[in-house]
Amino acid sequence: MTHTSTATVTGILAEIQIVPVVVLNDPAGANELADALVAGGIPCAEITFRTPAGLEALKALRGRTDLLLGAGTVLNAADVDLAADAGAKFIVSPGFGADVVTRCRERGVTAIPGVATASELQAAVAAGLRHVKFFPAEQAGGLPMLSALSGPFPEVRFMPSGGLRPDNVNAYLDHPAVFAAGGSWMVPRAAIVAGNFQEIARLCAETRSALAEHHRTNKGST
Ligand code: 3PG
């Protein structure tokens, strides 16, 4: 997938639609993992800072132009700096933190904080954001909750994540307020630990083709 330099980060994520949430124990396989995502047709990743290997992996992947990389589980301004210095183009947080959003703006990286309540969403909107993560999506009420949150904030676009799987992701992506969907189902930790990158490429390709099939079927029925 190629992107023009004028495309926004959220615009590129909206094109790719699926955002793998990656947890790494060891940065050694980072390039093979990235190759697998690209081969499977999902050229982006939210690499979480849940493990120290996340930052090292971002550094190892810095300079790759064939996929869009962001950092996840970014909890404070210092971590925004580490992620931005490592080349992350977007920053995802589990919740809303004004300090994180402010530092992202200062560093020129896209902030996608998590919200699960109307108060958090209102704070995100007050901070000038139009794109947020809806986390943890399934546990926080799923699509009905997303629809309800979207009501008073029609300009906001959501990236649901948390509990998304092959059998529910396409329903989320059908929602007009959803710009992309995140999750770990196509990057299982066991496969990463085993270095089974073929399996990751296969799961990505399966997700991609299920989505294409879903679009084909929906088009046919309208
Ligand atoms: C996230 O941070 O978005 C979630 O941990 C992903 O949730 P999942 O593992 O249920 O897909």
PDB file of C-alpha atoms and ligand atoms in Angstrom:
ATOM      1  CA  MET A   1       0.000   0.000   0.000  1.00  0.00           C
ATOM      2  CA  THR A   2       1.452   3.384  -0.929  1.00  0.00           C
ATOM      3  CA  HIS A   3       0.374   6.647   0.614  1.00  0.00           C
ATOM      4  CA  THR A   4       0.763  10.226  -0.462  1.00  0.00           C
ATOM      5  CA  SER A   5       2.630  12.508   1.896  1.00  0.00           C
ATOM      6  CA  THR A   6      -0.516  14.592   2.369  1.00  0.00           C
ATOM      7  CA  ALA A   7      -2.546  11.680   3.762  1.00  0.00           C
ATOM      8  CA  THR A   8      -3.301  12.004   7.466  1.00  0.00           C
ATOM      9  CA  VAL A   9      -2.355   9.211   9.811  1.00  0.00           C
ATOM     10  CA  THR A  10      -5.980   8.568  10.740  1.00  0.00           C
ATOM     11  CA  GLY A  11      -6.823   8.638   7.015  1.00  0.00           C
ATOM     12  CA  ILE A  12      -4.262   5.906   6.358  1.00  0.00           C
ATOM     13  CA  LEU A  13      -5.567   3.842   9.295  1.00  0.00           C
ATOM     14  CA  ALA A  14      -9.082   4.293   7.907  1.00  0.00           C
ATOM     15  CA  GLU A  15      -7.866   2.916   4.588  1.00  0.00           C
ATOM     16  CA  ILE A  16      -6.195  -0.104   6.195  1.00  0.00           C
ATOM     17  CA  GLN A  17      -9.173  -0.480   8.593  1.00  0.00           C
ATOM     18  CA  ILE A  18      -7.560  -3.090  10.837  1.00  0.00           C
ATOM     19  CA  VAL A  19      -4.899  -2.184  13.411  1.00  0.00           C
ATOM     20  CA  PRO A  20      -2.967  -5.079  14.971  1.00  0.00           C
ATOM     21  CA  VAL A  21      -2.234  -4.521  18.671  1.00  0.00           C
ATOM     22  CA  VAL A  22       1.177  -6.065  19.187  1.00  0.00           C
ATOM     23  CA  VAL A  23       2.756  -7.192  22.467  1.00  0.00           C
ATOM     24  CA  LEU A  24       6.372  -8.282  22.096  1.00  0.00           C
ATOM     25  CA  ASN A  25       8.611  -9.983  24.656  1.00  0.00           C
ATOM     26  CA  ASP A  26      11.692  -9.707  22.472  1.00  0.00           C
ATOM     27  CA  PRO A  27      12.386  -7.098  19.797  1.00  0.00           C
ATOM     28  CA  ALA A  28      14.495  -9.557  17.775  1.00  0.00           C
ATOM     29  CA  GLY A  29      11.638 -10.659  15.522  1.00  0.00           C
ATOM     30  CA  ALA A  30      10.310  -7.141  14.880  1.00  0.00           C
ATOM     31  CA  ASN A  31      11.250  -7.023  11.212  1.00  0.00           C
ATOM     32  CA  GLU A  32       9.881 -10.491  10.491  1.00  0.00           C
ATOM     33  CA  LEU A  33       6.680  -9.530  12.268  1.00  0.00           C
ATOM     34  CA  ALA A  34       6.428  -6.370  10.157  1.00  0.00           C
ATOM     35  CA  ASP A  35       7.051  -8.442   7.011  1.00  0.00           C
ATOM     36  CA  ALA A  36       4.202 -10.765   8.034  1.00  0.00           C
ATOM     37  CA  LEU A  37       1.774  -7.874   8.556  1.00  0.00           C
ATOM     38  CA  VAL A  38       2.655  -6.419   5.163  1.00  0.00           C
ATOM     39  CA  ALA A  39       2.449  -9.834   3.470  1.00  0.00           C
ATOM     40  CA  GLY A  40      -0.949 -10.419   5.075  1.00  0.00           C
ATOM     41  CA  GLY A  41      -2.291  -7.101   3.766  1.00  0.00           C
ATOM     42  CA  ILE A  42      -2.419  -5.202   7.071  1.00  0.00           C
ATOM     43  CA  PRO A  43       0.486  -2.754   6.832  1.00  0.00           C
ATOM     44  CA  CYS A  44       0.250  -1.064  10.226  1.00  0.00           C
ATOM     45  CA  ALA A  45       0.660  -1.843  13.912  1.00  0.00           C
ATOM     46  CA  GLU A  46       0.121  -0.421  17.344  1.00  0.00           C
ATOM     47  CA  ILE A  47       3.200  -1.675  19.168  1.00  0.00           C
ATOM     48  CA  THR A  48       2.436  -1.546  22.853  1.00  0.00           C
ATOM     49  CA  PHE A  49       4.688  -0.274  25.589  1.00  0.00           C
ATOM     50  CA  ARG A  50       3.344  -3.043  27.860  1.00  0.00           C
ATOM     51  CA  THR A  51       6.774  -4.616  27.545  1.00  0.00           C
ATOM     52  CA  PRO A  52      10.143  -2.846  27.245  1.00  0.00           C
ATOM     53  CA  ALA A  53      10.584  -4.694  23.950  1.00  0.00           C
ATOM     54  CA  GLY A  54       7.901  -2.451  22.423  1.00  0.00           C
ATOM     55  CA  LEU A  55      10.147   0.597  22.321  1.00  0.00           C
ATOM     56  CA  GLU A  56      13.097  -1.453  21.052  1.00  0.00           C
ATOM     57  CA  ALA A  57      10.919  -2.924  18.296  1.00  0.00           C
ATOM     58  CA  LEU A  58       9.798   0.537  17.208  1.00  0.00           C
ATOM     59  CA  LYS A  59      13.438   1.596  17.014  1.00  0.00           C
ATOM     60  CA  ALA A  60      14.278  -1.509  14.984  1.00  0.00           C
ATOM     61  CA  LEU A  61      11.474  -0.730  12.535  1.00  0.00           C
ATOM     62  CA  ARG A  62      12.249   2.947  12.236  1.00  0.00           C
ATOM     63  CA  GLY A  63      12.717   3.909   8.621  1.00  0.00           C
ATOM     64  CA  ARG A  64      10.445   1.233   7.192  1.00  0.00           C
ATOM     65  CA  THR A  65       8.128   2.911   4.737  1.00  0.00           C
ATOM     66  CA  ASP A  66       5.999  -0.128   3.934  1.00  0.00           C
ATOM     67  CA  LEU A  67       3.935   0.047   7.102  1.00  0.00           C
ATOM     68  CA  LEU A  68       2.522   2.666   9.464  1.00  0.00           C
ATOM     69  CA  LEU A  69       3.743   2.279  13.020  1.00  0.00           C
ATOM     70  CA  GLY A  70       2.358   3.637  16.247  1.00  0.00           C
ATOM     71  CA  ALA A  71       2.934   3.070  19.930  1.00  0.00           C
ATOM     72  CA  GLY A  72       0.266   1.697  22.260  1.00  0.00           C
ATOM     73  CA  THR A  73      -0.237   1.763  26.023  1.00  0.00           C
ATOM     74  CA  VAL A  74       1.412   5.195  26.134  1.00  0.00           C
ATOM     75  CA  LEU A  75       0.589   6.519  29.588  1.00  0.00           C
ATOM     76  CA  ASN A  76       2.498   9.779  30.020  1.00  0.00           C
ATOM     77  CA  ALA A  77       4.324  12.573  28.228  1.00  0.00           C
ATOM     78  CA  ALA A  78       7.733  10.972  28.738  1.00  0.00           C
ATOM     79  CA  ASP A  79       6.573   7.866  26.883  1.00  0.00           C
ATOM     80  CA  VAL A  80       5.215  10.082  24.081  1.00  0.00           C
ATOM     81  CA  ASP A  81       8.747  11.470  23.713  1.00  0.00           C
ATOM     82  CA  LEU A  82      10.282   7.988  23.640  1.00  0.00           C
ATOM     83  CA  ALA A  83       7.743   6.821  21.053  1.00  0.00           C
ATOM     84  CA  ALA A  84       8.130   9.936  18.885  1.00  0.00           C
ATOM     85  CA  ASP A  85      11.927   9.681  19.049  1.00  0.00           C
ATOM     86  CA  ALA A  86      11.608   6.035  17.921  1.00  0.00           C
ATOM     87  CA  GLY A  87       9.586   7.114  14.888  1.00  0.00           C
ATOM     88  CA  ALA A  88       6.023   6.311  15.996  1.00  0.00           C
ATOM     89  CA  LYS A  89       3.520   8.152  13.811  1.00  0.00           C
ATOM     90  CA  PHE A  90       0.592   7.689  16.176  1.00  0.00           C
ATOM     91  CA  ILE A  91       0.148   7.248  19.895  1.00  0.00           C
ATOM     92  CA  VAL A  92      -2.585   5.145  21.450  1.00  0.00           C
ATOM     93  CA  SER A  93      -3.504   5.193  25.135  1.00  0.00           C
ATOM     94  CA  PRO A  94      -5.957   2.985  27.004  1.00  0.00           C
ATOM     95  CA  GLY A  95      -7.583   6.065  28.549  1.00  0.00           C
ATOM     96  CA  PHE A  96      -7.707   9.814  28.072  1.00  0.00           C
ATOM     97  CA  GLY A  97      -4.814  11.872  29.458  1.00  0.00           C
ATOM     98  CA  ALA A  98      -4.593  15.572  28.581  1.00  0.00           C
ATOM     99  CA  ASP A  99      -0.810  15.483  29.210  1.00  0.00           C
ATOM    100  CA  VAL A 100      -0.382  12.767  26.580  1.00  0.00           C
ATOM    101  CA  VAL A 101      -2.527  14.584  24.035  1.00  0.00           C
ATOM    102  CA  THR A 102      -0.699  17.882  24.598  1.00  0.00           C
ATOM    103  CA  ARG A 103       2.720  16.278  24.181  1.00  0.00           C
ATOM    104  CA  CYS A 104       1.579  14.464  21.028  1.00  0.00           C
ATOM    105  CA  ARG A 105       0.554  17.807  19.582  1.00  0.00           C
ATOM    106  CA  GLU A 106       3.904  19.341  20.544  1.00  0.00           C
ATOM    107  CA  ARG A 107       5.719  16.429  18.917  1.00  0.00           C
ATOM    108  CA  GLY A 108       3.574  16.339  15.795  1.00  0.00           C
ATOM    109  CA  VAL A 109       2.301  12.795  16.310  1.00  0.00           C
ATOM    110  CA  THR A 110      -1.345  11.778  16.117  1.00  0.00           C
ATOM    111  CA  ALA A 111      -2.982  11.066  19.488  1.00  0.00           C
ATOM    112  CA  ILE A 112      -5.654   8.376  19.665  1.00  0.00           C
ATOM    113  CA  PRO A 113      -6.615   8.131  23.346  1.00  0.00           C
ATOM    114  CA  GLY A 114      -9.044   5.576  24.689  1.00  0.00           C
ATOM    115  CA  VAL A 115     -12.518   6.455  25.873  1.00  0.00           C
ATOM    116  CA  ALA A 116     -15.230   4.277  27.374  1.00  0.00           C
ATOM    117  CA  THR A 117     -17.548   6.898  28.871  1.00  0.00           C
ATOM    118  CA  ALA A 118     -19.266  10.115  27.788  1.00  0.00           C
ATOM    119  CA  SER A 119     -17.108  12.131  30.218  1.00  0.00           C
ATOM    120  CA  GLU A 120     -13.892  10.805  28.685  1.00  0.00           C
ATOM    121  CA  LEU A 121     -15.213  11.465  25.207  1.00  0.00           C
ATOM    122  CA  GLN A 122     -16.214  14.994  26.186  1.00  0.00           C
ATOM    123  CA  ALA A 123     -12.689  15.590  27.521  1.00  0.00           C
ATOM    124  CA  ALA A 124     -11.180  14.266  24.286  1.00  0.00           C
ATOM    125  CA  VAL A 125     -13.407  16.525  22.198  1.00  0.00           C
ATOM    126  CA  ALA A 126     -12.553  19.499  24.446  1.00  0.00           C
ATOM    127  CA  ALA A 127      -8.886  18.718  23.759  1.00  0.00           C
ATOM    128  CA  GLY A 128      -9.615  19.130  20.060  1.00  0.00           C
ATOM    129  CA  LEU A 129      -9.664  15.463  19.044  1.00  0.00           C
ATOM    130  CA  ARG A 130     -11.929  13.882  16.479  1.00  0.00           C
ATOM    131  CA  HIS A 131     -10.458  10.358  16.503  1.00  0.00           C
ATOM    132  CA  VAL A 132     -10.461   8.189  19.629  1.00  0.00           C
ATOM    133  CA  LYS A 133     -10.054   4.572  20.588  1.00  0.00           C
ATOM    134  CA  PHE A 134     -13.147   2.949  22.111  1.00  0.00           C
ATOM    135  CA  PHE A 135     -11.587   0.718  24.751  1.00  0.00           C
ATOM    136  CA  PRO A 136     -12.247  -1.907  25.971  1.00  0.00           C
ATOM    137  CA  ALA A 137     -14.901  -2.144  23.289  1.00  0.00           C
ATOM    138  CA  GLU A 138     -16.673  -5.425  23.999  1.00  0.00           C
ATOM    139  CA  GLN A 139     -16.367  -5.184  27.768  1.00  0.00           C
ATOM    140  CA  ALA A 140     -17.598  -1.561  27.788  1.00  0.00           C
ATOM    141  CA  GLY A 141     -20.828  -2.360  25.964  1.00  0.00           C
ATOM    142  CA  GLY A 142     -19.876  -3.149  22.394  1.00  0.00           C
ATOM    143  CA  LEU A 143     -21.626  -1.647  19.404  1.00  0.00           C
ATOM    144  CA  PRO A 144     -24.718  -0.442  21.319  1.00  0.00           C
ATOM    145  CA  MET A 145     -22.438   1.564  23.631  1.00  0.00           C
ATOM    146  CA  LEU A 146     -20.440   2.921  20.700  1.00  0.00           C
ATOM    147  CA  SER A 147     -23.666   4.037  19.003  1.00  0.00           C
ATOM    148  CA  ALA A 148     -24.899   5.671  22.204  1.00  0.00           C
ATOM    149  CA  LEU A 149     -21.600   7.533  22.718  1.00  0.00           C
ATOM    150  CA  SER A 150     -21.607   8.618  19.107  1.00  0.00           C
ATOM    151  CA  GLY A 151     -25.068  10.243  19.403  1.00  0.00           C
ATOM    152  CA  PRO A 152     -24.046  13.510  21.109  1.00  0.00           C
ATOM    153  CA  PHE A 153     -20.673  13.578  19.316  1.00  0.00           C
ATOM    154  CA  PRO A 154     -21.522  12.970  15.655  1.00  0.00           C
ATOM    155  CA  GLU A 155     -18.198  14.398  14.464  1.00  0.00           C
ATOM    156  CA  VAL A 156     -16.118  11.833  16.395  1.00  0.00           C
ATOM    157  CA  ARG A 157     -14.734   8.700  14.742  1.00  0.00           C
ATOM    158  CA  PHE A 158     -13.898   5.643  16.841  1.00  0.00           C
ATOM    159  CA  MET A 159     -11.329   2.858  16.720  1.00  0.00           C
ATOM    160  CA  PRO A 160     -12.885   0.086  18.823  1.00  0.00           C
ATOM    161  CA  SER A 161     -10.451  -2.346  20.410  1.00  0.00           C
ATOM    162  CA  GLY A 162     -10.703  -4.922  23.164  1.00  0.00           C
ATOM    163  CA  GLY A 163     -12.507  -8.206  22.590  1.00  0.00           C
ATOM    164  CA  LEU A 164     -12.701  -7.817  18.819  1.00  0.00           C
ATOM    165  CA  ARG A 165     -12.422 -11.064  16.917  1.00  0.00           C
ATOM    166  CA  PRO A 166     -13.030 -12.326  13.365  1.00  0.00           C
ATOM    167  CA  ASP A 167     -16.713 -12.902  14.165  1.00  0.00           C
ATOM    168  CA  ASN A 168     -17.488  -9.357  15.376  1.00  0.00           C
ATOM    169  CA  VAL A 169     -14.932  -7.042  13.773  1.00  0.00           C
ATOM    170  CA  ASN A 170     -16.782  -6.533  10.504  1.00  0.00           C
ATOM    171  CA  ALA A 171     -19.954  -5.433  12.299  1.00  0.00           C
ATOM    172  CA  TYR A 172     -17.929  -2.741  14.064  1.00  0.00           C
ATOM    173  CA  LEU A 173     -16.384  -1.633  10.761  1.00  0.00           C
ATOM    174  CA  ASP A 174     -19.862  -1.287   9.265  1.00  0.00           C
ATOM    175  CA  HIS A 175     -20.734   1.393  11.825  1.00  0.00           C
ATOM    176  CA  PRO A 176     -20.514   4.852  10.222  1.00  0.00           C
ATOM    177  CA  ALA A 177     -18.740   6.309  13.283  1.00  0.00           C
ATOM    178  CA  VAL A 178     -15.947   3.701  13.149  1.00  0.00           C
ATOM    179  CA  PHE A 179     -12.794   4.555  11.215  1.00  0.00           C
ATOM    180  CA  ALA A 180     -10.722   1.451  12.030  1.00  0.00           C
ATOM    181  CA  ALA A 181     -10.753  -1.521  14.390  1.00  0.00           C
ATOM    182  CA  GLY A 182      -7.933  -2.742  16.602  1.00  0.00           C
ATOM    183  CA  GLY A 183      -7.098  -6.041  18.183  1.00  0.00           C
ATOM    184  CA  SER A 184      -4.644  -8.796  18.830  1.00  0.00           C
ATOM    185  CA  TRP A 185      -6.425 -11.751  17.229  1.00  0.00           C
ATOM    186  CA  MET A 186      -4.151 -11.689  14.160  1.00  0.00           C
ATOM    187  CA  VAL A 187      -0.970 -11.304  16.224  1.00  0.00           C
ATOM    188  CA  PRO A 188      -1.348 -13.951  18.948  1.00  0.00           C
ATOM    189  CA  ARG A 189       1.386 -13.808  21.556  1.00  0.00           C
ATOM    190  CA  ALA A 190       2.030 -17.541  21.223  1.00  0.00           C
ATOM    191  CA  ALA A 191       2.794 -17.151  17.515  1.00  0.00           C
ATOM    192  CA  ILE A 192       5.075 -14.177  18.185  1.00  0.00           C
ATOM    193  CA  VAL A 193       6.940 -16.027  20.945  1.00  0.00           C
ATOM    194  CA  ALA A 194       7.310 -19.106  18.719  1.00  0.00           C
ATOM    195  CA  GLY A 195       8.561 -16.968  15.830  1.00  0.00           C
ATOM    196  CA  ASN A 196       5.679 -18.319  13.773  1.00  0.00           C
ATOM    197  CA  PHE A 197       5.390 -15.322  11.476  1.00  0.00           C
ATOM    198  CA  GLN A 198       3.814 -17.396   8.710  1.00  0.00           C
ATOM    199  CA  GLU A 199       0.855 -17.946  11.001  1.00  0.00           C
ATOM    200  CA  ILE A 200       0.604 -14.194  11.605  1.00  0.00           C
ATOM    201  CA  ALA A 201       0.686 -13.509   7.848  1.00  0.00           C
ATOM    202  CA  ARG A 202      -2.002 -16.172   7.399  1.00  0.00           C
ATOM    203  CA  LEU A 203      -4.255 -14.682  10.107  1.00  0.00           C
ATOM    204  CA  CYS A 204      -3.834 -11.190   8.621  1.00  0.00           C
ATOM    205  CA  ALA A 205      -4.676 -12.436   5.133  1.00  0.00           C
ATOM    206  CA  GLU A 206      -7.690 -14.314   6.499  1.00  0.00           C
ATOM    207  CA  THR A 207      -8.921 -11.145   8.245  1.00  0.00           C
ATOM    208  CA  ARG A 208      -8.355  -9.100   5.101  1.00  0.00           C
ATOM    209  CA  SER A 209     -10.200 -11.526   2.848  1.00  0.00           C
ATOM    210  CA  ALA A 210     -13.098 -11.942   5.304  1.00  0.00           C
ATOM    211  CA  LEU A 211     -13.508  -8.163   5.276  1.00  0.00           C
ATOM    212  CA  ALA A 212     -13.369  -8.015   1.477  1.00  0.00           C
ATOM    213  CA  GLU A 213     -15.948 -10.798   1.293  1.00  0.00           C
ATOM    214  CA  HIS A 214     -18.136  -8.978   3.827  1.00  0.00           C
ATOM    215  CA  HIS A 215     -18.011  -5.818   1.669  1.00  0.00           C
ATOM    216  CA  ARG A 216     -18.824  -7.818  -1.468  1.00  0.00           C
ATOM    217  CA  THR A 217     -21.786  -9.500   0.212  1.00  0.00           C
ATOM    218  CA  ASN A 218     -23.123  -6.226   1.626  1.00  0.00           C
ATOM    219  CA  LYS A 219     -22.826  -4.489  -1.710  1.00  0.00           C
ATOM    220  CA  GLY A 220     -24.687  -7.321  -3.366  1.00  0.00           C
ATOM    221  CA  SER A 221     -27.562  -7.107  -0.891  1.00  0.00           C
ATOM    222  CA  THR A 222     -28.194  -3.350  -1.170  1.00  0.00           C
TER     223      THR A 222
HETATM  224  C1  3PG B   1      -5.843  -3.107  23.142  1.00  0.00           C
HETATM  225  O1  3PG B   1      -4.984  -2.579  23.831  1.00  0.00           O
HETATM  226  O2  3PG B   1      -6.393  -2.524  22.213  1.00  0.00           O
HETATM  227  C2  3PG B   1      -6.315  -4.463  23.518  1.00  0.00           C
HETATM  228  O3  3PG B   1      -5.464  -5.074  24.428  1.00  0.00           O
HETATM  229  C3  3PG B   1      -6.581  -5.352  22.366  1.00  0.00           C
HETATM  230  O4  3PG B   1      -7.542  -6.194  22.858  1.00  0.00           O
HETATM  231  P1  3PG B   1      -7.645  -7.700  22.412  1.00  0.00           P
HETATM  232  O5  3PG B   1      -6.371  -8.366  22.880  1.00  0.00           O
HETATM  233  O6  3PG B   1      -8.868  -8.206  23.118  1.00  0.00           O
HETATM  234  O7  3PG B   1      -7.769  -7.719  20.925  1.00  0.00           O
END
